[in-house]
Coordinates of C-alpha atoms in Angstrom, one line a residue:
X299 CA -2.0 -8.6 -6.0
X300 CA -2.8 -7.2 -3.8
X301 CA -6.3 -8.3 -2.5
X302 CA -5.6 -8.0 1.6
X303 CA -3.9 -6.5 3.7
X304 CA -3.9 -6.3 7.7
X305 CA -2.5 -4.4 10.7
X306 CA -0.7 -5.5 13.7
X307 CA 1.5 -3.4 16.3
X308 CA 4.9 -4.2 16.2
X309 CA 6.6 -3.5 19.9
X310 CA 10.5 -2.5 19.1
X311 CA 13.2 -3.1 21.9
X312 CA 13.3 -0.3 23.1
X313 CA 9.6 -0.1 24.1
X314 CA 8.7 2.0 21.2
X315 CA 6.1 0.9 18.5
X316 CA 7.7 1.1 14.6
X317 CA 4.7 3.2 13.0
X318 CA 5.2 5.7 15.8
X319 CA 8.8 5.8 15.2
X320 CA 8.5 6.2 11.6
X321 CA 6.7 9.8 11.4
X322 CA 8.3 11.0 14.5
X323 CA 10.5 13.5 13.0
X324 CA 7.1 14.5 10.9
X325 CA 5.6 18.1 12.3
X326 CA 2.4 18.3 13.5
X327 CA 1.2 14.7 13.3
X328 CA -1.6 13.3 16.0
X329 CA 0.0 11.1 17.5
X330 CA -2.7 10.3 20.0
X331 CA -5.1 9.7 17.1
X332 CA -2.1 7.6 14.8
X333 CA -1.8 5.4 18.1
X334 CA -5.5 5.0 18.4
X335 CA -6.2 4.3 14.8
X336 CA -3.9 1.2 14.9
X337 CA -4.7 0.1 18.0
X338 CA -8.2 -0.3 16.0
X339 CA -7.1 -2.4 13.5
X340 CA -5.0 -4.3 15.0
X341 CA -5.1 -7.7 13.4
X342 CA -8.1 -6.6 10.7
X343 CA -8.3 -7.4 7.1
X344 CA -8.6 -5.0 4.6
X345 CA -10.4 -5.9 1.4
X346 CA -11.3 -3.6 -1.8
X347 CA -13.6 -1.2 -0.8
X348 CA -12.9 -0.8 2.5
X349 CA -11.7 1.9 4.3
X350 CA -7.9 2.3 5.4
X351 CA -5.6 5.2 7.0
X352 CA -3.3 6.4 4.3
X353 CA -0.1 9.0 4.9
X354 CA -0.5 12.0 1.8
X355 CA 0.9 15.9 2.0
X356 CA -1.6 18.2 2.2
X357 CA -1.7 22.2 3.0
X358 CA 2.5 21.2 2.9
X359 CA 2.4 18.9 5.9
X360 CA 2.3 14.9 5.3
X361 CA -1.8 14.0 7.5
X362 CA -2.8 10.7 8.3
X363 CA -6.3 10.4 6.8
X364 CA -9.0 7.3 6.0
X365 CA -9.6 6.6 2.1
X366 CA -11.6 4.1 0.2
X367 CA -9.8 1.4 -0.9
X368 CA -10.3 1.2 -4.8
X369 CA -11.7 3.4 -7.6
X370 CA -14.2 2.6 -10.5
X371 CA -14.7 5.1 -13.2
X372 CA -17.1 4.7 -15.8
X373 CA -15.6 2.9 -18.2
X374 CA -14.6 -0.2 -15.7
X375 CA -16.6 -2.9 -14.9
X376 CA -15.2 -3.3 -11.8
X377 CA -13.4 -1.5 -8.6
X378 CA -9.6 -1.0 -9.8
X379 CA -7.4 -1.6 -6.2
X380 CA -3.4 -2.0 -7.6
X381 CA -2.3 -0.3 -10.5
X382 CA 0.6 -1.5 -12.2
X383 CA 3.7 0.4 -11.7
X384 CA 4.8 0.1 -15.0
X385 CA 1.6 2.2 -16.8
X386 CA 1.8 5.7 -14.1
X387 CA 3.2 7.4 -16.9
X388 CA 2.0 5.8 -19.9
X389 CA -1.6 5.9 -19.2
X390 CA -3.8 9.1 -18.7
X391 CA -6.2 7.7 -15.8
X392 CA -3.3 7.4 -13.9
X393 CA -0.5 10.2 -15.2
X394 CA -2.0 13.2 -12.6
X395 CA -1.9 10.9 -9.5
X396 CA 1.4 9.6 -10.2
X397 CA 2.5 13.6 -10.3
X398 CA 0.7 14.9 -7.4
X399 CA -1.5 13.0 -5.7
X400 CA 1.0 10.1 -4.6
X401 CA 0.8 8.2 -1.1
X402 CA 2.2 6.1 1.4
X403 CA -0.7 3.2 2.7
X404 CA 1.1 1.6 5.7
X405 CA 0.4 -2.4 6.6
X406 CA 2.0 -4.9 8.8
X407 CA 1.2 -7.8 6.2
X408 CA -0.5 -8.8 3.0
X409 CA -1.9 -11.9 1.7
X410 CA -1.8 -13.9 -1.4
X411 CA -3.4 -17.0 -2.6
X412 CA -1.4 -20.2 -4.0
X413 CA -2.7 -22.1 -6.3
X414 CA -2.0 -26.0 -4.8
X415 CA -3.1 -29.5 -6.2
X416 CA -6.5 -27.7 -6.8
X417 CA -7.3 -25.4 -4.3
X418 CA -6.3 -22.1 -2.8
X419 CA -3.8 -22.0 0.2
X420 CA -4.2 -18.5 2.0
X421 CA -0.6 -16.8 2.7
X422 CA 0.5 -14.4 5.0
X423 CA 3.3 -12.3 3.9
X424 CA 5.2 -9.7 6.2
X425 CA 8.8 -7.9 6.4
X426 CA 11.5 -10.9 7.6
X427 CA 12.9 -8.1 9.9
X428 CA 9.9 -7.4 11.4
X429 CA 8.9 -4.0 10.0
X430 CA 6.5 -2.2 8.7
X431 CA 5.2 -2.2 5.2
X432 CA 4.9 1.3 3.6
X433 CA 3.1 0.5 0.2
X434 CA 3.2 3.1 -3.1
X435 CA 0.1 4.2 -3.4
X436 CA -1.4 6.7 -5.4
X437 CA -5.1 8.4 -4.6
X438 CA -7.7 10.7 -6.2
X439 CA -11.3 12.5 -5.6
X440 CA -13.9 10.6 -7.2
X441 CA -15.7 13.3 -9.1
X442 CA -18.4 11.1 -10.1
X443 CA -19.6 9.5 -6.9
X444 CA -19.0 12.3 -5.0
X445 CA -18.0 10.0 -2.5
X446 CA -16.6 12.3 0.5
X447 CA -13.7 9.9 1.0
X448 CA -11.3 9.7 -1.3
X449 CA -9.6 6.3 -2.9
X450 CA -6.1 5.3 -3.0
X451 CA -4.9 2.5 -5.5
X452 CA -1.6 0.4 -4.1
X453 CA 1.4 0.2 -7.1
X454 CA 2.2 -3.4 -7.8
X455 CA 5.4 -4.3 -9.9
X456 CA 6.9 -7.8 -11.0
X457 CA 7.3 -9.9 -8.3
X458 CA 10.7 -11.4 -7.0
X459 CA 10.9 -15.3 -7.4
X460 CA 8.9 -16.3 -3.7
X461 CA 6.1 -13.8 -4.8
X462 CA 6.0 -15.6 -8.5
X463 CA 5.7 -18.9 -6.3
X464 CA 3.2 -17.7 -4.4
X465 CA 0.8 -16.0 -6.9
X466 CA 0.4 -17.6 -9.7
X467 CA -2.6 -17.7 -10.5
X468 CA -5.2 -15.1 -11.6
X469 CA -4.8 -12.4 -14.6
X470 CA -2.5 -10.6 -12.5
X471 CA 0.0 -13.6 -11.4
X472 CA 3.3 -12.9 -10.7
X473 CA 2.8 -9.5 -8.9
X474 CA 3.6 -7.9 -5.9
X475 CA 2.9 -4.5 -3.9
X476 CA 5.7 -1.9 -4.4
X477 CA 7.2 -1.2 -1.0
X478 CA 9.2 2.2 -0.1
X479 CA 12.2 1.9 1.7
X480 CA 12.4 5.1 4.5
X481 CA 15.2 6.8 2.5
X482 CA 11.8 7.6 0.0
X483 CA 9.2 8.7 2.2
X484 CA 9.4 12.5 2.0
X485 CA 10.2 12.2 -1.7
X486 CA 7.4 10.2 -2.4
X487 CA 4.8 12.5 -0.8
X488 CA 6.7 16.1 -2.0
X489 CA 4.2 17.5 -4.9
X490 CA 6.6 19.4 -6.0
X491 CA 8.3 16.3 -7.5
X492 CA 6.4 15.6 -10.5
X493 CA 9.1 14.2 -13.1
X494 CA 9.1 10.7 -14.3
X495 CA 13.1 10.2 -14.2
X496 CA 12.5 11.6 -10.6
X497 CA 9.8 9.4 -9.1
X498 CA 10.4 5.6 -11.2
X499 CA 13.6 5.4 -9.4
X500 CA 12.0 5.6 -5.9
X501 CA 10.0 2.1 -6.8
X502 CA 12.4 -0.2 -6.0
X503 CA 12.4 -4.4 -6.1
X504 CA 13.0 -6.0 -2.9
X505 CA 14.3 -9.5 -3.0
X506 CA 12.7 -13.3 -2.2
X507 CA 14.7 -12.5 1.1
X508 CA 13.4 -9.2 2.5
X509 CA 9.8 -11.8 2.8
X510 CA 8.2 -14.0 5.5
X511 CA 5.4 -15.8 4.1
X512 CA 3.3 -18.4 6.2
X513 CA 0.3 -20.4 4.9
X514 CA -2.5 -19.9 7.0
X515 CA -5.5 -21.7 5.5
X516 CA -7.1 -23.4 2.7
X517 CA -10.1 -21.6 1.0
X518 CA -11.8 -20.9 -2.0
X519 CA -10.6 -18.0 -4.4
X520 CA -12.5 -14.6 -3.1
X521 CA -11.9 -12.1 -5.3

């Protein structure tokens, strides 16, 4: 987890879309171009190595900004796209993200693969309520591609029971994407918060309950 994820505008009641709710109280954000950017994507699917709008602070103002979805240093033999929540402190290719460089990569949806009577059943998984996701995320400059983008890595932690369901199969089973409830957003993107005990407690479980998930296909494994 997680190998997708997709976009879809969300209209609220009172005529107003979620995402553009969301930053509203945010200074100087584009909203013209946040609109436009969604309106793009609407309905797309995002796969490792793609391209994706991600929320990060920079010059002490959160931007909206495109990064590459995944990273692969030297010593991997393949693109790294979730890193596990669990290892942002205990591991040094990850330790400086998790201090400074910490992000918020918005989505509508994800999707997981179940493993069923010998094939792979494609599921959608969303909010219940309707909202947005706003994933963890953690991003960096990759000094050795010089790639002009920079990538962003999505935190995953131990699923909750319909996740476990869901996933389980692959090296990684039993995972989901960490998901930030508002009351973390401008904590989670504040360099200046670069403590451990201050940061872990803002990755928080959400329950079987908070999910929708509907099969959409049958298809081979891709990734």
């Amino acid at each position: 987890m997680c190998g997708r994820f997709g976009y879809t505008l969300v209209n609220l009641k009172d005529g107003t879309q979620k995402w553009v709710r969301m930053v509203q109280e945010w200074e100087n954000f584009n909203f013209a171009e946040l609109e436009k950017t969604f309106s793009d994507h609407s309905m797309s699917e995002i796969h490792p190595g793609a391209k994706a709008p991600i929320i990060l602070n920079q010059s002490s103002r959160q931007q909206l900004l495109f990064a590459r979805w995944g990273v692969q240093p030297d010593w991997s033999p393949k693109l790294i796209f979730n890193t596990r929540a669990e290892k942002l402190f205990s591991s040094n290719v990850w330790e400086k993200s998790a201090k400074f460089k910490r992000c918020i990569v918005p989505c509508s949806h994800f999707y997981e693969w179940k493993s069923e009577n010998g094939t792979k059943v494609k599921y959608k998984i969303s909010p219940k309520s309707g909202e947005w996701f706003c994933f963890a995320g953690i991003w960096g400059i990759d000094e050795e591609t010089k790639d002009s983008l920079p990538w962003f890595s999505i935190l995953t932690q131990e699923g909750n029971s319909l996740m476990k369901s869901i996933h389980n199969s692959g090296g990684n089973k039993g995972r989901q994407p960490v998901h930030l409830t508002e009351d973390d957003w401008n904590e989670w993107l504040d360099p200046k918060i670069i403590e451990q005990k201050n940061i872990h407690p803002m990755i928080k479980q959400y329950t079987s309950e908070f999910l929708k998930a509907e099969p959409e296909t049958s298809e081979p494994m891709l990734f």
